[in-house]
């Protein structure tokens, strides 16, 4: 297997809408930035992997064909990956495999998604309409019409089983991530909030409030992966040393043993840790980006990533372990709650964020890099059944 | 070199530069429930709950499965009295304005994973209860019992559950 480096990052800010740009035009902007960052041109790309989550949101099946054509990459291998809010991680894993296997030397891995093109002419509520279209990701026989929020089932089961986290601990995640987003020029929400404001905001699904929920927006993001023999030092390479994905429907059985756990994240992270040789993520990672689709999910994720025992996520936020200035900052970008979210893009964005952190190029949101290693991970899909994890290293030895 | 891109010219958005067109997608479906058709037919025709069981693994399934995911053997059908336990509740105070769940209930409402007695997996369903706004009394372990709607058309929403006993 060949060693694989990320040498280019291209990100568009998360916005509620990009009304003046089609999805293929957004893809072009992200691709330009990623290739410019890598010091490469489109002609250097030997294959492409597209993370485009939903056809319904953009009223376009097989959008990868249109993107590939729009980018002028016709004749070269292309592939679309879709895996809910974990799409980006699955795409990076696919792009990594293209390079590691020798199939391709230079892979453009690009996530793009518009969402607010979906409209409801009667109410004008585009976000509601988009969420309804997104419901088609769920099991259409056995989830609909009820279960728009599988994370909510996991969270109440988790709280019952482990006696926590408390509502205030959950609110602190939103406060942390919104504060982090203030330092991120690409973030969707750059206004800090207090615990009181979070707890006073509208309840969506108890105990989760509106300020503890991610916003759905639009964006595009890309990374460029290359084989070791092509890497130039000026590209500031960051190495992919571990990848993992895991399909595991977390709301199918919920036996006493597995209730309240986010198994896809556990499975994906353990696979990635094994490949990268990570045995103690608490000390061997410098920075983590994860999918805080809701604040409670971030606290549950801490345990799945091996940062604490199941049920102890609340204590971790209390002691500031994952704070911006803590021992292991989680979501310095602001995460999904602060930086923004759209399935398909977020995973690529998180990967790019870790690359920027490990390069020391994260600007105001730069965290200290000691071990030289970071983790980008995502969870999503029906029953939160999809997980992906990417371990990235500055030196990659 | 910046990768944030906020300083690049193609971020500029001029409202005169774009044109928006209204459009819509409509599709109608008539699809078979295949090997679990009996589950829905019994609900619609007889107000009866049926589940499947793998004789080899001694595992019961509701949602029913024609094939056991553990051993891949064909399962057999059994009647079920419709009693079970809440595995995880969701106290829903908001749902999208056009959500199909609004045909049945308006927020706040409770939906839950319910494990029917003797089953390995659990069913997503609505719990009908009156006291949600003040008390969240439906909890993990609450015993529930099935009810059938008067109007049934063969979907998961044809049944709901009511609490019968607290843990």
Coordinates of C-alpha atoms in Angstrom, one line a residue:
Chain A
X1 CA 0.0 0.0 0.0
X2 CA 1.2 3.5 -0.8
X3 CA 1.3 6.3 1.8
X4 CA -1.3 8.9 1.0
X5 CA -1.0 12.7 1.8
X6 CA -3.5 15.5 1.8
X7 CA -1.8 18.4 0.0
X8 CA -4.7 20.7 -0.8
X9 CA -7.7 22.1 1.0
X10 CA -10.4 24.2 -0.5
X11 CA -13.4 25.4 1.5
X12 CA -16.4 27.6 0.9
X13 CA -18.0 29.2 3.9
X14 CA -21.2 27.5 5.1
X15 CA -24.1 29.8 4.2
X16 CA -27.9 29.4 4.4
X17 CA -28.0 29.7 0.7
X18 CA -25.8 30.3 -2.3
X19 CA -28.6 31.6 -4.6
X20 CA -26.2 32.8 -7.3
X21 CA -24.4 29.5 -7.7
X22 CA -25.4 26.1 -9.0
X23 CA -24.1 22.9 -7.3
X24 CA -21.6 22.4 -10.1
X25 CA -20.4 26.0 -9.9
X26 CA -19.9 25.6 -6.1
X27 CA -17.9 22.5 -6.9
X28 CA -15.7 24.5 -9.2
X29 CA -15.0 27.1 -6.6
X30 CA -14.0 24.5 -4.0
X31 CA -11.9 22.5 -6.5
X32 CA -10.0 25.7 -7.7
X33 CA -9.1 26.5 -4.1
X34 CA -8.0 23.0 -3.2
X35 CA -5.9 22.6 -6.3
X36 CA -4.4 26.1 -5.9
X37 CA -3.6 25.2 -2.3
X38 CA -1.8 22.1 -3.5
X39 CA 0.0 23.9 -6.3
X40 CA -1.6 21.7 -8.9
X41 CA -3.9 22.2 -11.9
X42 CA -6.9 20.3 -13.1
X43 CA -4.8 18.5 -15.6
X44 CA -2.9 16.9 -12.7
X45 CA -6.0 15.2 -11.3
X46 CA -6.1 11.5 -12.2
X47 CA -9.4 10.6 -10.5
X48 CA -12.2 12.3 -8.6
X49 CA -14.5 11.2 -5.7
X50 CA -17.6 13.2 -5.1
X51 CA -19.5 13.4 -1.9
X52 CA -23.0 14.5 -2.8
X53 CA -25.5 13.3 -0.3
X54 CA -29.0 13.8 -1.7
X55 CA -30.6 14.0 -5.1
X56 CA -33.8 15.3 -3.8
X57 CA -32.2 18.4 -2.3
X58 CA -30.8 19.4 -5.7
X59 CA -33.4 17.8 -8.0
X60 CA -30.7 16.0 -9.8
X61 CA -29.9 12.2 -10.0
X62 CA -26.2 11.2 -10.6
X63 CA -25.0 14.7 -10.0
X64 CA -21.4 13.5 -10.2
X65 CA -21.7 13.2 -14.0
X66 CA -22.6 16.9 -14.2
X67 CA -19.9 17.9 -11.8
X68 CA -17.2 15.8 -13.5
X69 CA -18.2 17.3 -16.9
X70 CA -18.3 20.8 -15.5
X71 CA -14.8 20.5 -14.0
X72 CA -13.6 19.4 -17.4
X73 CA -12.5 16.0 -16.0
X74 CA -14.3 13.9 -18.7
X75 CA -12.4 10.7 -19.5
X76 CA -10.9 10.3 -16.1
X77 CA -12.3 8.0 -13.3
X78 CA -15.0 9.6 -11.2
X79 CA -17.2 8.2 -8.5
X80 CA -20.0 9.4 -6.2
X81 CA -20.2 8.5 -2.5
X82 CA -23.3 9.1 -0.4
X83 CA -23.6 8.1 3.2
X84 CA -25.8 10.6 5.0
X85 CA -24.0 13.1 7.2
X86 CA -21.0 10.8 7.1
X87 CA -20.7 11.1 3.3
X88 CA -17.6 13.1 3.4
X89 CA -15.7 10.6 5.6
X90 CA -16.7 7.7 3.3
X91 CA -15.6 9.8 0.3
X92 CA -12.1 10.5 1.9
X93 CA -11.8 6.8 2.6
X94 CA -12.6 6.0 -1.0
X95 CA -10.2 8.6 -2.3
X96 CA -7.5 7.3 0.1
X97 CA -8.1 3.7 -1.3
X98 CA -7.7 5.0 -4.9
X99 CA -4.3 6.4 -4.1
X100 CA -3.1 3.7 -1.6
X101 CA -4.0 0.9 -4.0
X102 CA -2.1 2.5 -6.9
X103 CA -5.3 3.0 -8.9
X104 CA -4.8 6.8 -9.0
X105 CA -2.0 9.2 -8.1
X106 CA -3.9 12.5 -7.6
X107 CA -7.5 12.4 -6.3
X108 CA -9.8 15.4 -6.1
X109 CA -12.2 14.5 -3.2
X110 CA -15.0 17.0 -3.3
X111 CA -18.2 17.5 -1.3
X112 CA -20.9 19.8 -2.5
X113 CA -24.6 20.1 -1.6
X114 CA -27.3 22.7 -2.0
X115 CA -30.3 22.2 0.3
X116 CA -32.4 25.4 0.4
X117 CA -33.4 25.1 -3.3
X118 CA -36.2 22.9 -1.8
X119 CA -39.1 25.2 -1.3
X120 CA -42.6 25.1 0.2
X121 CA -44.7 27.6 -1.9
X122 CA -47.5 27.7 0.6
X123 CA -45.4 28.6 3.7
X124 CA -42.1 29.7 2.2
X125 CA -40.4 27.5 4.8
X126 CA -37.4 26.2 2.8
X127 CA -35.6 24.7 5.7
X128 CA -38.7 22.6 6.7
X129 CA -39.1 21.5 3.1
X130 CA -35.5 20.5 2.9
X131 CA -35.7 18.5 6.1
X132 CA -38.8 16.8 4.8
X133 CA -36.9 15.8 1.6
X134 CA -34.1 14.6 3.8
X135 CA -36.5 12.3 5.6
X136 CA -36.2 10.0 2.6
X137 CA -32.8 9.0 4.0
X138 CA -34.7 7.2 6.8
X139 CA -36.2 3.7 6.4
X140 CA -39.3 4.6 4.5
X141 CA -41.3 1.6 5.8
X142 CA -40.2 1.3 9.4
X143 CA -39.2 4.9 10.4
X144 CA -41.5 7.2 8.6
X145 CA -43.6 9.2 9.3
X146 CA -42.3 9.5 12.9
X147 CA -38.6 9.3 13.3
X148 CA -37.0 12.4 11.9
X149 CA -34.5 12.4 14.8
X150 CA -32.8 9.1 15.5
X151 CA -30.2 10.9 17.6
X152 CA -33.0 11.9 20.0
X153 CA -33.8 8.3 20.6
X154 CA -30.2 7.6 21.3
X155 CA -29.8 10.5 23.6
X156 CA -32.8 9.7 25.9
X157 CA -31.8 6.1 26.0
X158 CA -28.2 7.2 26.9
X159 CA -29.4 9.5 29.6
X160 CA -31.6 6.8 31.1
X161 CA -28.9 4.2 31.1
X162 CA -26.0 6.3 32.3
X163 CA -27.8 9.0 34.3
X164 CA -26.4 11.8 32.2
X165 CA -25.4 14.1 30.7
X166 CA -27.4 16.9 32.3
X167 CA -29.2 19.6 30.4
X168 CA -26.6 22.1 31.4
X169 CA -23.7 19.9 30.3
X170 CA -25.4 19.5 26.9
X171 CA -25.8 23.3 26.7
X172 CA -22.1 23.8 27.4
X173 CA -21.3 22.0 24.1
X174 CA -23.3 24.5 22.2
X175 CA -21.6 27.3 24.1
X176 CA -18.2 25.9 23.3
X177 CA -18.8 25.3 19.7
X178 CA -20.5 28.7 19.1
X179 CA -17.5 30.4 20.8
X180 CA -15.1 28.4 18.6
X181 CA -17.0 29.5 15.4
X182 CA -16.4 33.1 16.2
X183 CA -12.7 32.5 15.2
X184 CA -13.7 30.8 12.0
X185 CA -14.2 33.0 8.9
X186 CA -16.0 30.1 7.2
X187 CA -18.5 29.6 10.0
X188 CA -22.2 30.0 9.5
X189 CA -23.0 31.3 13.0
X190 CA -20.3 33.6 14.4
X191 CA -22.2 34.9 17.5
X192 CA -21.3 33.4 20.9
X193 CA -24.1 32.3 23.2
X194 CA -24.4 31.7 26.9
X195 CA -25.6 28.6 28.7
X196 CA -28.8 30.5 29.7
X197 CA -29.5 31.5 26.1
X198 CA -29.1 27.9 25.0
X199 CA -31.3 26.5 27.7
X200 CA -33.9 29.2 27.1
X201 CA -34.1 28.7 23.4
X202 CA -36.9 26.7 21.9
X203 CA -37.2 23.0 22.8
X204 CA -37.0 20.8 19.7
X205 CA -36.8 17.3 21.2
X206 CA -36.3 17.2 24.9
X207 CA -33.6 17.8 26.2
X208 CA -32.3 19.3 22.9
X209 CA -33.0 23.0 22.2
X210 CA -32.8 24.9 19.0
X211 CA -29.4 26.4 19.9
X212 CA -28.1 22.9 20.5
X213 CA -29.0 21.8 17.0
X214 CA -27.0 22.2 13.8
X215 CA -28.1 24.5 11.1
X216 CA -28.7 23.1 7.6
X217 CA -27.0 25.2 5.0
X218 CA -25.1 25.0 1.7
X219 CA -21.4 24.7 0.9
X220 CA -18.7 23.0 -1.0
X221 CA -15.4 21.7 0.2
X222 CA -12.5 19.7 -1.3
X223 CA -9.3 18.0 -0.4
X224 CA -6.6 16.8 -2.8
X225 CA -4.9 13.4 -2.0
X226 CA -1.7 12.4 -3.6
X227 CA 0.7 9.4 -3.5
X228 CA 3.9 9.8 -1.5
X229 CA 6.2 9.8 -4.5
X230 CA 4.5 12.9 -5.9
X231 CA 4.5 14.9 -2.6
X232 CA 6.5 18.1 -2.6
X233 CA 7.6 19.7 0.7
X234 CA 6.0 23.1 -0.2
X235 CA 2.7 21.3 -0.3
X236 CA 2.8 21.0 3.5
X237 CA 1.6 17.4 3.3
X238 CA -0.6 15.9 6.0
X239 CA -0.7 12.1 6.0
X240 CA -3.7 9.9 6.2
X241 CA -2.5 7.1 8.5
X242 CA -5.9 5.6 9.5
X243 CA -9.3 5.3 7.9
X244 CA -12.4 3.6 9.1
X245 CA -16.1 3.3 8.2
X246 CA -18.8 1.4 9.9
X247 CA -22.5 0.8 9.1
X248 CA -24.4 -0.1 12.2
X249 CA -28.1 0.8 12.7
X250 CA -28.1 2.1 16.3
X251 CA -31.9 2.2 16.7
X252 CA -32.8 -1.3 15.4
X253 CA -32.3 -3.5 18.5
X254 CA -31.2 -1.3 21.4
X255 CA -30.7 -4.2 23.7
X256 CA -29.8 -3.5 27.3
X257 CA -26.2 -3.8 26.3
X258 CA -26.2 -1.6 23.2
X259 CA -28.8 1.1 24.1
X260 CA -27.6 4.7 24.0
X261 CA -24.4 4.0 22.1
X262 CA -23.4 5.4 18.8
X263 CA -21.9 2.2 17.4
X264 CA -20.9 3.4 13.9
X265 CA -18.6 5.9 15.4
X266 CA -17.1 3.4 17.8
X267 CA -16.5 0.9 14.9
X268 CA -15.1 3.5 12.5
X269 CA -12.8 5.1 15.0
X270 CA -11.4 1.8 16.3
X271 CA -10.7 0.7 12.7
X272 CA -8.9 4.0 12.0
X273 CA -7.0 3.9 15.3
X274 CA -5.8 0.3 14.6
X275 CA -4.5 1.3 11.2
X276 CA -2.8 4.4 12.6
X277 CA -1.4 2.6 15.7
X278 CA -3.4 4.9 18.1
X279 CA -3.8 3.2 21.4
X280 CA -4.5 6.2 23.7
X281 CA -6.5 8.8 21.8
X282 CA -6.6 11.1 24.9
X283 CA -2.9 11.7 24.6
X284 CA -2.1 10.7 21.1
X285 CA -4.5 13.2 19.4
X286 CA -4.1 17.0 19.4
X287 CA -7.4 17.9 17.9
X288 CA -10.7 16.3 16.9
X289 CA -13.5 17.4 14.6
X290 CA -16.8 15.5 15.0
X291 CA -20.4 15.7 13.9
X292 CA -22.2 17.6 16.7
X293 CA -25.5 17.3 14.8
X294 CA -27.0 18.0 18.2
X295 CA -25.0 18.9 21.3
X296 CA -25.8 15.7 23.1
X297 CA -24.4 13.7 20.3
X298 CA -21.0 15.3 20.8
X299 CA -21.0 14.2 24.5
X300 CA -22.0 10.6 23.5
X301 CA -19.3 10.7 20.8
X302 CA -16.5 11.3 23.3
X303 CA -17.0 7.8 24.7
X304 CA -17.2 6.2 21.3
X305 CA -13.9 7.8 20.3
X306 CA -12.3 6.4 23.5
X307 CA -11.9 9.8 25.2
X308 CA -13.9 8.6 28.3
X309 CA -16.1 5.8 29.4
X310 CA -19.7 5.7 28.1
X311 CA -21.9 8.1 30.1
X312 CA -18.9 10.3 31.1
X313 CA -19.1 12.8 28.3
X314 CA -20.7 15.4 30.5
X315 CA -17.8 15.3 32.9
X316 CA -15.4 15.8 30.0
X317 CA -17.1 19.1 29.0
X318 CA -17.3 20.2 32.7
X319 CA -13.6 19.9 33.2
X320 CA -12.8 21.7 29.9
X321 CA -11.0 18.7 28.5
X322 CA -12.4 19.4 25.0
X323 CA -12.4 23.2 25.2
X324 CA -10.5 25.4 22.7
X325 CA -7.7 25.8 25.3
X326 CA -8.1 22.3 26.9
X327 CA -5.9 19.3 26.5
X328 CA -7.8 17.9 23.5
X329 CA -9.8 20.6 21.7
X330 CA -12.9 19.2 19.9
X331 CA -14.5 21.1 17.1
X332 CA -12.2 24.2 17.0
X333 CA -13.9 25.1 13.8
X334 CA -17.2 25.5 15.6
X335 CA -18.4 22.1 14.5
X336 CA -21.8 21.5 13.0
X337 CA -23.5 23.8 15.5
X338 CA -21.2 26.7 14.9
X339 CA -19.3 26.3 11.7
X340 CA -22.3 24.8 9.8
X341 CA -23.6 21.6 8.4
X342 CA -24.8 20.1 5.2
X343 CA -24.5 16.4 4.7
X344 CA -22.0 15.6 2.0
X345 CA -19.8 18.6 2.6
X346 CA -19.3 18.5 6.4
X347 CA -17.0 15.4 6.4
X348 CA -14.7 16.9 3.7
X349 CA -14.8 20.2 5.6
X350 CA -13.8 18.5 8.9
X351 CA -10.9 16.7 7.2
X352 CA -9.7 20.0 5.7
X353 CA -10.0 21.6 9.1
X354 CA -7.7 18.9 10.7
X355 CA -5.2 19.3 7.8
X356 CA -5.1 23.1 8.4
X357 CA -4.7 22.6 12.2
X358 CA -1.8 20.1 11.7
X359 CA -0.1 22.4 9.2
X360 CA -0.3 25.2 11.7
X361 CA -2.4 27.2 9.2
X362 CA -5.7 27.5 11.2
X363 CA -5.2 31.2 12.0
X364 CA -7.1 32.5 15.0
X365 CA -8.5 29.0 15.7
X366 CA -5.1 27.3 15.7
X367 CA -4.7 24.9 18.6
X368 CA -1.4 23.6 19.9
X369 CA 0.0 20.7 17.9
X370 CA 2.1 18.4 20.1
X371 CA 1.7 14.8 19.0
X372 CA 1.2 15.9 15.4
X373 CA -2.0 13.9 15.0
X374 CA -5.7 14.7 14.6
X375 CA -9.0 13.0 14.0
X376 CA -11.8 13.9 11.7
X377 CA -14.9 11.8 12.2
X378 CA -18.6 11.8 11.2
X379 CA -21.8 10.0 12.0
X380 CA -25.1 10.2 10.2
X381 CA -27.8 8.3 8.3
X382 CA -30.9 6.4 9.2
X383 CA -30.7 5.4 12.9
X384 CA -27.4 7.2 13.0
X385 CA -26.2 4.1 11.2
X386 CA -23.2 5.5 9.4
X387 CA -19.8 6.3 10.8
X388 CA -16.5 7.3 9.4
X389 CA -13.1 8.3 10.9
X390 CA -9.9 9.6 9.4
X391 CA -6.6 9.9 11.4
X392 CA -4.3 12.5 10.0
X393 CA -0.7 13.1 10.9
X394 CA 1.9 15.9 10.3
X395 CA 4.7 13.4 10.0
X396 CA 2.9 10.2 9.3
X397 CA 5.6 7.9 10.5
Chain B
X1 CA -1.8 30.9 0.8
X2 CA -5.3 31.1 2.2
X3 CA -7.6 28.2 2.0
X4 CA -10.6 30.0 3.6
X5 CA -11.4 31.6 0.3
X6 CA -13.3 34.5 1.9
X7 CA -11.0 36.9 0.1
X8 CA -11.5 35.4 -3.4
X9 CA -13.7 37.4 -5.9
X10 CA -16.0 34.5 -6.7
X11 CA -17.6 34.9 -3.3
X12 CA -19.3 38.1 -4.5
X13 CA -23.0 37.7 -4.9
X14 CA -24.9 40.2 -7.0
X15 CA -28.7 39.7 -6.7
X16 CA -29.1 40.8 -10.3
X17 CA -26.9 37.9 -11.5
X18 CA -29.2 35.1 -10.7
X19 CA -32.6 34.0 -11.9
X20 CA -34.8 31.6 -10.0
X21 CA -37.4 29.3 -11.4
X22 CA -40.2 27.5 -9.6
X23 CA -40.3 23.8 -10.1
X24 CA -41.7 20.7 -8.6
X25 CA -41.4 16.9 -8.5
X26 CA -44.4 14.6 -8.1
X27 CA -44.2 10.9 -8.0
X28 CA -46.8 8.3 -7.1
X29 CA -45.9 4.9 -5.9
X30 CA -47.8 1.6 -5.5
X31 CA -45.3 -0.9 -4.1
X32 CA -45.5 -4.3 -2.5
X33 CA -44.5 -4.9 1.1
X34 CA -43.1 -8.2 -0.2
X35 CA -42.4 -10.8 2.5
X36 CA -43.8 -8.6 5.3
X37 CA -47.1 -7.9 3.6
X38 CA -48.9 -10.0 6.1
X39 CA -48.0 -7.5 8.9
X40 CA -49.8 -4.7 7.2
X41 CA -52.7 -6.8 5.8
X42 CA -53.5 -8.1 9.3
X43 CA -53.4 -4.5 10.7
X44 CA -55.7 -3.2 8.0
X45 CA -58.1 -6.1 7.7
X46 CA -58.2 -7.6 11.2
X47 CA -56.7 -5.1 13.6
X48 CA -54.2 -7.8 14.6
X49 CA -50.5 -7.5 15.2
X50 CA -48.3 -10.3 13.7
X51 CA -44.6 -10.7 14.1
X52 CA -42.0 -13.1 12.7
X53 CA -39.8 -15.6 14.5
X54 CA -36.6 -17.4 13.5
X55 CA -37.1 -21.0 14.9
X56 CA -33.3 -21.6 14.5
X57 CA -32.1 -18.6 16.5
X58 CA -35.2 -18.3 18.7
X59 CA -35.4 -14.6 17.9
X60 CA -38.5 -12.6 17.3
X61 CA -38.8 -9.7 14.9
X62 CA -41.1 -6.7 15.0
X63 CA -40.6 -4.9 12.6
X64 CA -41.0 -8.3 11.1
X65 CA -38.4 -9.7 8.8
X66 CA -38.9 -12.5 6.3
X67 CA -35.3 -13.5 6.7
X68 CA -33.4 -13.8 9.9
X69 CA -30.4 -11.4 9.8
X70 CA -28.4 -13.7 12.0
X71 CA -28.7 -17.0 10.2
X72 CA -30.4 -16.0 7.0
X73 CA -33.1 -18.7 7.5
X74 CA -36.7 -17.9 6.6
X75 CA -38.8 -16.9 9.6
X76 CA -42.3 -17.9 10.5
X77 CA -45.3 -15.7 11.4
X78 CA -46.9 -15.6 14.8
X79 CA -49.8 -13.5 16.3
X80 CA -48.7 -11.0 19.0
X81 CA -50.9 -9.5 21.8
X82 CA -49.5 -6.0 21.2
X83 CA -47.9 -5.4 24.5
X84 CA -44.4 -4.1 24.9
X85 CA -41.9 -1.8 26.7
X86 CA -40.5 1.6 25.8
X87 CA -36.8 1.3 24.9
X88 CA -36.3 5.0 24.1
X89 CA -38.8 7.9 24.0
X90 CA -38.6 11.1 22.1
X91 CA -40.5 14.1 23.4
X92 CA -41.0 16.0 20.2
X93 CA -41.8 19.7 20.6
X94 CA -41.0 20.6 17.0
X95 CA -41.3 19.0 13.6
X96 CA -41.2 20.4 10.1
X97 CA -44.3 22.2 9.0
X98 CA -45.0 19.8 6.2
X99 CA -44.1 16.6 8.1
X100 CA -46.4 13.7 7.4
X101 CA -46.6 12.9 11.1
X102 CA -48.8 16.0 11.4
X103 CA -51.6 14.0 9.8
X104 CA -51.8 12.2 13.1
X105 CA -50.5 14.4 15.8
X106 CA -49.3 18.0 16.4
X107 CA -46.3 18.8 18.5
X108 CA -45.8 18.2 21.3
X109 CA -46.0 14.4 20.9
X110 CA -44.1 11.4 22.0
X111 CA -42.6 8.9 19.6
X112 CA -40.6 6.0 20.8
X113 CA -38.8 2.8 20.1
X114 CA -41.0 0.0 21.6
X115 CA -39.8 -3.5 22.0
X116 CA -42.8 -5.8 21.8
X117 CA -42.7 -8.6 24.3
X118 CA -40.4 -11.4 23.2
X119 CA -38.9 -9.4 20.3
X120 CA -35.2 -8.9 19.5
X121 CA -35.7 -5.6 17.6
X122 CA -37.8 -2.6 18.3
X123 CA -40.5 -0.7 16.5
X124 CA -40.6 3.1 15.9
X125 CA -44.1 4.3 16.8
X126 CA -46.2 7.0 18.4
X127 CA -47.2 7.0 22.0
X128 CA -50.5 8.7 22.7
X129 CA -50.4 10.5 26.0
X130 CA -52.1 13.7 27.3
X131 CA -49.6 15.1 29.7
X132 CA -46.5 15.7 27.6
X133 CA -46.4 19.5 27.9
X134 CA -46.1 19.4 31.7
X135 CA -44.8 15.9 32.6
X136 CA -42.7 13.6 30.5
X137 CA -44.1 10.4 32.1
X138 CA -43.4 8.1 29.2
X139 CA -40.0 6.7 30.1
X140 CA -37.6 3.9 29.3
X141 CA -39.4 0.9 30.8
X142 CA -43.0 2.2 30.5
X143 CA -45.3 -0.6 29.6
X144 CA -47.4 0.1 26.5
X145 CA -50.2 -1.6 24.5
X146 CA -51.1 -1.3 20.9
X147 CA -54.1 0.5 19.5
X148 CA -55.4 0.6 15.9
X149 CA -56.7 3.7 14.2
X150 CA -60.1 3.7 12.7
X151 CA -58.8 4.8 9.3
X152 CA -56.1 2.3 8.3
X153 CA -54.3 2.3 4.9
X154 CA -51.4 0.0 5.5
X155 CA -48.6 2.1 6.9
X156 CA -46.7 2.2 10.2
X157 CA -49.0 5.0 11.4
X158 CA -52.1 2.7 11.4
X159 CA -51.0 1.6 14.9
X160 CA -50.0 3.6 18.0
X161 CA -49.4 2.7 21.6
X162 CA -50.8 3.9 24.9
X163 CA -49.1 3.7 28.3
X164 CA -50.6 1.1 30.6
X165 CA -48.0 0.8 33.5
X166 CA -45.0 2.8 34.7
X167 CA -41.8 1.1 35.6

